[in-house]
């Protein structure tokens, strides 16, 4: 497979290519590539991560200059769209994973429509960077966006959901076949990061920014847990650019720690006793995935990482506080239960490694090319293995 991932803008501002010495998870997450998201596909498939702005501005191997940006942005203000740009660089690929973003989504729509027409041999796979909860919030104030999103999906050959729960909605929304494919995760490296920690401390970590409103339920639960177990300390993180409302932690002993790079965060998670992540945005859920690598129980709600890796610690609603508190209590006090859920999460985590996830991705691509995607069945869990169901 000759693969490239396309985003409107990228952190590097130019093409990023993995090497055996520098896969995505060893690169600078601020200036090069993300450690756990779409960069994983690029590393696993030995492809390229291409900014659409590189094609637009005519600068792929280095960030565009101020002059290049100014010239094309002036044309955009004059015409309403960017001036036509050359797609010939993409002829070397046969599969493009194109990532939907809310900003500049009109240009993303025009791009996939052009590729579909001008480069018909390329198979287009679509996926969304914003999780479904974020899309839904945005659609309330920008209803026209949902039409552009629908057009974007309809203009590709295959739509990929990294959250199982969103598949039925997406299948109703688009005429493009929509499937569930869990996202790759650098399992071996994450586990190695976690193993550098040798001692757990009596800390309950409540993950997430309070821009996602259900996160405050985690604050309430941590409050109750500290009342029951006075030795517990509460920890939350202030993420740059996002608000943090600690009103429900008033009267507790808690600390606000700064945002940490991913590898440091996994290392830190391995030192706490329990994680709470009551996020109802229907995401892939990196927090519970990181918790599996770190070997720390995670109590939470609807993300795939929670429901697939930690099903015994999951609730379908953040308002089901009695269940969430009971699950947290058991994870804190029942050593046999704690060991069992951690062991299960770590066994299942291996199914997210680069090898098996890319095998599933390649299977969906092959069926699409052969016109046989009707035979696809979303993978299911059996004996802690993620397998294709038998007919």
CSV table of C-alpha atoms in Angstrom, one decimal:
chain,number,residue,atom,x,y,z
A,1,UNK,CA,0.0,0.0,0.0
A,2,UNK,CA,1.4,3.4,-1.0
A,3,UNK,CA,-0.1,5.5,1.8
A,4,UNK,CA,-0.4,9.1,2.8
A,5,UNK,CA,-2.4,10.9,5.5
A,6,UNK,CA,-3.7,14.3,4.5
A,7,UNK,CA,-4.6,17.0,7.1
A,8,UNK,CA,-5.3,20.6,6.2
A,9,UNK,CA,-2.4,21.8,8.4
A,10,UNK,CA,0.2,19.7,10.2
A,11,UNK,CA,2.5,20.5,13.1
A,12,UNK,CA,5.6,20.3,11.0
A,13,UNK,CA,4.2,22.5,8.3
A,14,UNK,CA,5.7,20.2,5.7
A,15,UNK,CA,5.7,16.6,4.8
A,16,UNK,CA,6.6,14.3,7.7
A,17,UNK,CA,8.2,10.9,6.9
A,18,UNK,CA,8.9,8.2,9.5
A,19,UNK,CA,12.1,6.3,9.8
A,20,UNK,CA,12.9,3.2,11.8
A,21,UNK,CA,14.9,5.4,14.2
A,22,UNK,CA,12.2,8.0,14.5
A,23,UNK,CA,8.6,6.7,14.4
A,24,UNK,CA,5.9,9.1,15.3
A,25,UNK,CA,6.0,8.4,19.0
A,26,UNK,CA,9.7,9.4,19.3
A,27,UNK,CA,9.2,12.7,17.5
A,28,UNK,CA,8.6,16.2,19.0
A,29,UNK,CA,4.8,16.2,19.5
A,30,UNK,CA,4.7,20.0,19.2
A,31,UNK,CA,6.8,20.5,16.1
A,32,UNK,CA,6.7,17.3,14.2
A,33,UNK,CA,3.9,14.7,14.6
A,34,UNK,CA,1.4,13.5,17.2
A,35,UNK,CA,2.5,10.4,19.2
A,36,UNK,CA,-0.9,8.6,19.4
A,37,UNK,CA,-3.2,9.8,16.7
A,38,UNK,CA,-3.1,9.8,12.9
A,39,UNK,CA,0.6,9.8,12.9
A,40,UNK,CA,0.4,6.2,14.0
A,41,UNK,CA,-1.1,5.3,10.6
A,42,UNK,CA,1.8,7.1,8.8
A,43,UNK,CA,4.4,5.3,10.9
A,44,UNK,CA,2.8,1.8,10.7
A,45,UNK,CA,2.2,2.0,6.9
A,46,UNK,CA,5.6,3.7,6.2
A,47,UNK,CA,3.8,6.5,4.4
A,48,UNK,CA,3.9,10.3,4.4
A,49,UNK,CA,2.0,12.8,6.4
A,50,UNK,CA,1.1,15.6,4.0
A,51,UNK,CA,-0.3,19.0,4.8
A,52,UNK,CA,-2.9,20.2,2.3
A,53,UNK,CA,-1.5,23.7,2.8
A,54,UNK,CA,1.8,22.4,1.3
A,55,UNK,CA,0.0,21.6,-1.9
A,56,UNK,CA,-1.9,24.9,-1.8
A,57,UNK,CA,1.1,27.1,-1.1
A,58,UNK,CA,3.4,25.0,-3.3
A,59,UNK,CA,5.8,24.1,-0.5
A,60,UNK,CA,5.9,20.5,0.6
A,61,UNK,CA,9.4,19.9,1.9
A,62,UNK,CA,9.6,23.0,3.9
A,63,UNK,CA,7.1,25.3,5.7
A,64,UNK,CA,5.8,27.9,3.2
A,65,UNK,CA,7.3,31.3,3.4
A,66,UNK,CA,5.4,34.4,4.4
A,67,UNK,CA,5.4,35.5,0.8
A,68,UNK,CA,3.9,32.2,-0.4
A,69,UNK,CA,1.2,32.4,2.3
A,70,UNK,CA,0.4,36.0,1.6
A,71,UNK,CA,0.1,35.5,-2.1
A,72,UNK,CA,-2.3,32.6,-1.9
A,73,UNK,CA,-4.3,34.1,1.0
A,74,UNK,CA,-4.8,37.2,-1.1
A,75,UNK,CA,-6.1,35.1,-4.0
A,76,UNK,CA,-8.4,33.3,-1.6
A,77,UNK,CA,-9.8,36.6,-0.2
A,78,UNK,CA,-10.3,37.8,-3.8
A,79,UNK,CA,-11.8,34.6,-5.3
A,80,UNK,CA,-13.4,33.1,-2.2
A,81,UNK,CA,-11.3,30.0,-2.7
A,82,UNK,CA,-7.6,29.2,-3.0
A,83,UNK,CA,-6.2,29.4,-6.6
A,84,UNK,CA,-6.0,26.0,-8.3
A,85,UNK,CA,-3.1,24.0,-7.1
A,86,UNK,CA,-1.2,21.0,-8.5
A,87,UNK,CA,-2.2,17.5,-7.3
A,88,UNK,CA,0.5,15.6,-9.3
A,89,UNK,CA,2.6,14.9,-6.2
A,90,UNK,CA,-0.2,12.6,-5.0
A,91,UNK,CA,0.0,10.3,-8.0
A,92,UNK,CA,2.6,8.1,-6.2
A,93,UNK,CA,0.0,7.0,-3.6
A,94,UNK,CA,-2.9,4.6,-4.0
A,95,UNK,CA,-4.5,5.2,-0.6
A,96,UNK,CA,-5.1,8.6,1.1
A,97,UNK,CA,-6.5,8.9,4.6
A,98,UNK,CA,-8.0,12.4,4.6
A,99,UNK,CA,-8.8,13.9,8.0
A,100,UNK,CA,-11.8,16.1,8.5
A,101,UNK,CA,-11.3,19.3,10.5
A,102,UNK,CA,-13.9,22.0,11.3
A,103,UNK,CA,-11.7,24.9,10.1
A,104,UNK,CA,-11.3,25.1,6.4
A,105,UNK,CA,-13.7,22.2,5.8
A,106,UNK,CA,-14.9,23.8,2.6
A,107,UNK,CA,-11.4,23.4,1.1
A,108,UNK,CA,-11.2,19.8,2.4
A,109,UNK,CA,-14.5,19.1,0.5
A,110,UNK,CA,-13.1,20.6,-2.7
A,111,UNK,CA,-9.9,18.7,-2.3
A,112,UNK,CA,-11.5,15.2,-2.0
A,113,UNK,CA,-13.8,16.0,-4.9
A,114,UNK,CA,-10.9,17.0,-7.1
A,115,UNK,CA,-8.9,13.9,-6.2
A,116,UNK,CA,-11.9,11.7,-6.8
A,117,UNK,CA,-12.2,13.2,-10.3
A,118,UNK,CA,-8.6,13.9,-11.3
A,119,UNK,CA,-6.9,10.9,-9.7
A,120,UNK,CA,-9.4,8.1,-9.9
A,121,UNK,CA,-6.9,5.4,-9.1
A,122,UNK,CA,-6.5,6.7,-5.5
A,123,UNK,CA,-8.8,5.3,-2.9
A,124,UNK,CA,-10.0,7.9,-0.4
A,125,UNK,CA,-10.6,7.1,3.2
A,126,UNK,CA,-12.2,9.7,5.4
A,127,UNK,CA,-12.0,10.1,9.2
A,128,UNK,CA,-12.8,13.0,11.5
A,129,UNK,CA,-10.3,14.7,13.8
A,130,UNK,CA,-13.0,16.2,16.1
A,131,UNK,CA,-14.8,13.6,18.1
A,132,UNK,CA,-18.6,13.2,17.6
A,133,UNK,CA,-19.3,15.2,20.7
A,134,UNK,CA,-17.3,18.1,19.5
A,135,UNK,CA,-19.0,18.0,16.1
A,136,UNK,CA,-22.4,17.9,17.7
A,137,UNK,CA,-21.6,20.9,19.8
A,138,UNK,CA,-20.3,22.8,16.8
A,139,UNK,CA,-23.4,21.9,14.7
A,140,UNK,CA,-25.7,23.7,17.2
A,141,UNK,CA,-24.2,27.1,16.3
A,142,UNK,CA,-23.1,26.3,12.8
A,143,UNK,CA,-25.8,24.1,11.2
A,144,UNK,CA,-24.4,24.6,7.7
A,145,UNK,CA,-21.3,22.7,8.8
A,146,UNK,CA,-23.2,19.4,8.9
A,147,UNK,CA,-23.9,19.7,5.2
A,148,UNK,CA,-20.3,20.2,4.4
A,149,UNK,CA,-19.3,17.3,6.7
A,150,UNK,CA,-21.9,15.1,4.9
A,151,UNK,CA,-20.6,16.2,1.5
A,152,UNK,CA,-17.0,15.4,2.6
A,153,UNK,CA,-17.9,11.9,3.6
A,154,UNK,CA,-20.0,11.3,0.5
A,155,UNK,CA,-17.0,12.3,-1.7
A,156,UNK,CA,-14.8,9.5,-0.3
A,157,UNK,CA,-14.8,5.8,-1.0
A,158,UNK,CA,-14.7,4.6,2.6
A,159,UNK,CA,-15.4,6.2,6.0
A,160,UNK,CA,-13.5,5.1,9.1
A,161,UNK,CA,-14.8,5.5,12.6
A,162,UNK,CA,-12.4,5.2,15.5
A,163,UNK,CA,-15.3,5.1,17.9
A,164,UNK,CA,-17.7,2.1,17.6
A,165,UNK,CA,-20.7,4.0,19.0
A,166,UNK,CA,-20.7,6.5,16.1
A,167,UNK,CA,-20.9,4.0,13.3
A,168,UNK,CA,-24.8,3.7,13.2
A,169,UNK,CA,-25.1,7.5,13.1
A,170,UNK,CA,-22.5,7.9,10.3
A,171,UNK,CA,-24.1,5.1,8.3
A,172,UNK,CA,-27.4,7.1,8.3
A,173,UNK,CA,-25.6,10.3,7.5
A,174,UNK,CA,-23.6,9.2,4.4
A,175,UNK,CA,-23.9,7.1,1.3
A,176,UNK,CA,-20.3,6.1,1.7
A,177,UNK,CA,-19.7,2.8,3.4
A,178,UNK,CA,-18.8,3.5,7.1
A,179,UNK,CA,-16.9,1.0,9.2
A,180,UNK,CA,-15.4,0.7,12.7
A,181,UNK,CA,-11.6,0.5,12.8
A,182,UNK,CA,-9.8,1.1,16.1
A,183,UNK,CA,-6.9,3.5,15.9
A,184,UNK,CA,-3.3,2.2,16.2
A,185,UNK,CA,-1.4,2.8,19.5
A,186,UNK,CA,2.3,2.4,20.2
A,187,UNK,CA,1.7,-0.3,22.8
A,188,UNK,CA,5.2,-1.5,23.4
A,189,UNK,CA,6.7,2.0,23.8
A,190,UNK,CA,3.9,3.1,26.1
A,191,UNK,CA,4.3,0.1,28.4
A,192,UNK,CA,8.0,0.7,28.6
A,193,UNK,CA,7.3,4.3,29.6
A,194,UNK,CA,5.0,3.1,32.4
A,195,UNK,CA,7.4,0.6,33.7
A,196,UNK,CA,9.9,3.3,34.6
A,197,UNK,CA,7.6,4.0,37.6
A,198,UNK,CA,8.0,1.6,40.6
A,199,UNK,CA,5.7,3.0,43.3
A,200,UNK,CA,2.0,3.9,43.3
A,201,UNK,CA,0.8,6.8,45.5
A,202,UNK,CA,-2.7,7.3,47.0
A,203,UNK,CA,-3.8,9.6,44.2
A,204,UNK,CA,-7.1,9.8,42.3
A,205,UNK,CA,-6.5,11.5,39.0
A,206,UNK,CA,-9.5,13.0,37.3
A,207,UNK,CA,-8.7,13.3,33.6
A,208,UNK,CA,-10.1,15.8,31.1
A,209,UNK,CA,-10.8,19.5,30.7
A,210,UNK,CA,-14.1,20.9,31.9
A,211,UNK,CA,-14.9,22.2,28.4
A,212,UNK,CA,-16.4,18.7,28.1
A,213,UNK,CA,-19.1,19.2,30.7
A,214,UNK,CA,-19.4,15.6,31.9
A,215,UNK,CA,-15.9,15.8,33.3
A,216,UNK,CA,-17.2,17.6,36.3
A,217,UNK,CA,-19.0,14.4,37.3
A,218,UNK,CA,-15.5,13.0,37.9
A,219,UNK,CA,-14.8,15.8,40.3
A,220,UNK,CA,-17.9,15.0,42.3
A,221,UNK,CA,-16.9,11.3,42.4
A,222,UNK,CA,-13.4,12.1,43.5
A,223,UNK,CA,-14.8,14.3,46.2
A,224,UNK,CA,-16.9,11.4,47.6
A,225,UNK,CA,-13.9,9.0,47.4
A,226,UNK,CA,-11.7,11.4,49.4
A,227,UNK,CA,-14.4,11.5,52.1
A,228,UNK,CA,-14.4,7.7,52.3
A,229,UNK,CA,-10.6,7.4,52.1
A,230,UNK,CA,-9.0,10.5,53.6
A,231,UNK,CA,-5.5,9.4,52.6
A,232,UNK,CA,-6.4,9.9,48.9
A,233,UNK,CA,-5.2,13.0,47.1
A,234,UNK,CA,-7.0,14.4,44.1
A,235,UNK,CA,-5.1,15.5,41.0
A,236,UNK,CA,-6.4,17.3,37.9
A,237,UNK,CA,-4.6,18.8,34.9
A,238,UNK,CA,-4.8,22.3,33.4
A,239,UNK,CA,-4.6,21.8,29.6
A,240,UNK,CA,-3.3,24.9,27.7
A,241,UNK,CA,-6.1,26.7,25.9
A,242,UNK,CA,-8.9,25.0,27.8
A,243,UNK,CA,-10.8,26.1,30.9
A,244,UNK,CA,-10.7,24.2,34.1
A,245,UNK,CA,-13.6,24.6,36.5
A,246,UNK,CA,-12.7,23.2,40.0
A,247,UNK,CA,-15.9,24.4,41.8
A,248,UNK,CA,-17.0,20.8,42.7
A,249,UNK,CA,-13.6,20.2,44.3
A,250,UNK,CA,-14.1,23.0,46.8
A,251,UNK,CA,-13.3,21.7,50.3
A,252,UNK,CA,-11.2,18.8,49.1
A,253,UNK,CA,-7.4,18.3,49.0
A,254,UNK,CA,-6.5,18.6,45.3
A,255,UNK,CA,-3.7,19.8,43.1
A,256,UNK,CA,-3.7,21.2,39.6
A,257,UNK,CA,-0.7,20.0,37.6
A,258,UNK,CA,0.5,21.3,34.2
A,259,UNK,CA,-0.1,19.5,31.0
A,260,UNK,CA,2.6,16.9,30.3
A,261,UNK,CA,3.8,15.4,27.0
A,262,UNK,CA,2.3,12.1,26.3
A,263,UNK,CA,5.2,9.8,27.3
A,264,UNK,CA,5.6,11.7,30.6
A,265,UNK,CA,1.9,11.5,31.2
A,266,UNK,CA,1.9,7.7,30.8
A,267,UNK,CA,4.8,7.5,33.2
A,268,UNK,CA,2.9,9.7,35.7
A,269,UNK,CA,-0.3,7.6,35.4
A,270,UNK,CA,1.6,4.6,36.5
A,271,UNK,CA,2.2,6.2,39.8
A,272,UNK,CA,-1.5,6.9,40.8
A,273,UNK,CA,-4.0,4.6,42.3
A,274,UNK,CA,-7.1,5.3,40.2
A,275,UNK,CA,-8.2,7.3,37.2
A,276,UNK,CA,-11.6,8.8,36.5
A,277,UNK,CA,-12.6,9.8,33.0
A,278,UNK,CA,-16.3,10.7,32.7
A,279,UNK,CA,-16.1,11.9,29.1
A,280,UNK,CA,-19.3,11.6,27.1
A,281,UNK,CA,-18.0,12.9,23.8
A,282,UNK,CA,-17.9,9.5,22.0
A,283,UNK,CA,-14.2,9.5,21.4
A,284,UNK,CA,-11.5,6.9,20.8
A,285,UNK,CA,-10.5,7.6,24.4
A,286,UNK,CA,-6.7,7.9,24.8
A,287,UNK,CA,-6.9,8.3,28.6
A,288,UNK,CA,-8.3,4.7,29.3
A,289,UNK,CA,-5.9,3.4,26.6
A,290,UNK,CA,-3.0,5.1,28.4
A,291,UNK,CA,-4.3,3.7,31.7
A,292,UNK,CA,-4.1,0.1,30.3
A,293,UNK,CA,-0.5,0.7,29.3
A,294,UNK,CA,0.2,2.1,32.8
A,295,UNK,CA,-1.6,-0.7,34.6
A,296,UNK,CA,-3.9,1.7,36.5
A,297,UNK,CA,-7.7,1.1,36.7
A,298,UNK,CA,-9.8,3.7,34.8
A,299,UNK,CA,-13.5,4.3,35.7
A,300,UNK,CA,-15.4,6.1,32.9
A,301,UNK,CA,-18.1,6.3,30.4
A,302,UNK,CA,-18.5,6.1,26.6
A,303,UNK,CA,-15.1,6.2,24.9
A,304,UNK,CA,-14.0,3.1,23.1
A,305,UNK,CA,-10.9,2.8,25.2
A,306,UNK,CA,-13.2,2.6,28.3
A,307,UNK,CA,-15.9,0.3,27.0
A,308,UNK,CA,-13.5,-2.1,25.2
A,309,UNK,CA,-10.5,-2.2,27.6
A,310,UNK,CA,-12.3,-1.6,30.9
A,311,UNK,CA,-15.8,-2.9,30.4
A,312,UNK,CA,-16.2,-3.8,34.1
A,313,UNK,CA,-15.4,-0.2,35.1
A,314,UNK,CA,-17.7,1.5,32.5
A,315,UNK,CA,-21.0,3.3,32.8
A,316,UNK,CA,-23.2,4.4,29.9
A,317,UNK,CA,-24.1,7.7,31.6
A,318,UNK,CA,-22.1,10.3,33.6
A,319,UNK,CA,-25.3,10.8,35.7
A,320,UNK,CA,-25.1,7.2,36.9
A,321,UNK,CA,-23.0,8.4,39.8
A,322,UNK,CA,-24.0,5.6,42.2
A,323,UNK,CA,-22.6,3.0,39.8
A,324,UNK,CA,-19.5,5.0,39.1
A,325,UNK,CA,-18.8,5.5,42.8
A,326,UNK,CA,-19.3,1.8,43.5
A,327,UNK,CA,-17.0,0.8,40.6
A,328,UNK,CA,-14.3,3.2,41.9
A,329,UNK,CA,-14.7,1.9,45.4
A,330,UNK,CA,-14.2,-1.7,44.3
A,331,UNK,CA,-11.2,-0.8,42.1
A,332,UNK,CA,-9.7,0.9,45.2
A,333,UNK,CA,-10.4,-1.8,47.8
A,334,UNK,CA,-10.9,-5.2,46.1
A,335,UNK,CA,-7.4,-6.3,45.2
A,336,UNK,CA,-8.5,-9.4,43.3
A,337,UNK,CA,-10.9,-7.5,41.2
A,338,UNK,CA,-8.4,-4.7,40.6
A,339,UNK,CA,-5.8,-7.2,39.4
A,340,UNK,CA,-8.3,-8.9,37.1
A,341,UNK,CA,-9.5,-5.8,35.4
A,342,UNK,CA,-6.0,-4.5,34.9
A,343,UNK,CA,-4.9,-7.8,33.4
A,344,UNK,CA,-7.8,-7.9,31.0
A,345,UNK,CA,-7.1,-4.3,29.9
A,346,UNK,CA,-3.5,-5.1,29.2
A,347,UNK,CA,-4.3,-8.2,27.3
A,348,UNK,CA,-6.8,-6.3,25.1
A,349,UNK,CA,-4.5,-3.4,24.6
A,350,UNK,CA,-2.2,-5.6,22.4
A,351,UNK,CA,-5.1,-5.6,19.9
A,352,UNK,CA,-4.5,-1.9,19.3
A,353,UNK,CA,-0.8,-2.3,18.4
A,354,UNK,CA,0.3,-1.2,15.0
A,355,UNK,CA,0.4,-4.7,13.4
A,356,UNK,CA,-3.2,-5.9,14.0
A,357,UNK,CA,-4.8,-2.5,13.5
A,358,UNK,CA,-3.1,-2.0,10.1
A,359,UNK,CA,-4.1,-5.5,9.1
A,360,UNK,CA,-7.7,-4.5,9.8
A,361,UNK,CA,-7.3,-1.2,7.9
A,362,UNK,CA,-5.8,-3.0,4.9
A,363,UNK,CA,-8.6,-5.5,4.9
A,364,UNK,CA,-11.2,-2.8,4.6
A,365,UNK,CA,-9.2,-1.1,1.8
A,366,UNK,CA,-8.9,-4.4,-0.1
A,367,UNK,CA,-12.7,-5.1,0.1
A,368,UNK,CA,-13.4,-1.5,-1.0
A,369,UNK,CA,-11.2,-1.8,-4.0
A,370,UNK,CA,-12.8,-5.1,-4.9
A,371,UNK,CA,-16.3,-3.7,-4.6
A,372,UNK,CA,-17.0,-6.2,-1.8
A,373,UNK,CA,-17.3,-4.0,1.2
A,374,UNK,CA,-20.8,-5.4,1.8
A,375,UNK,CA,-19.0,-8.4,3.1
A,376,UNK,CA,-17.3,-6.3,5.9
A,377,UNK,CA,-18.3,-7.0,9.5
A,378,UNK,CA,-17.0,-4.7,12.2
A,379,UNK,CA,-14.5,-6.5,14.5
A,380,UNK,CA,-15.8,-7.8,17.8
A,381,UNK,CA,-14.2,-9.0,21.0
A,382,UNK,CA,-13.8,-12.7,21.6
A,383,UNK,CA,-11.6,-14.1,24.4
A,384,UNK,CA,-9.8,-10.7,24.6
A,385,UNK,CA,-9.0,-10.8,20.9
A,386,UNK,CA,-10.5,-8.3,18.4
A,387,UNK,CA,-11.7,-10.5,15.5
A,388,UNK,CA,-13.9,-10.4,12.5
A,389,UNK,CA,-17.2,-12.1,13.4
A,390,UNK,CA,-18.0,-15.4,11.6
A,391,UNK,CA,-21.1,-15.3,9.3
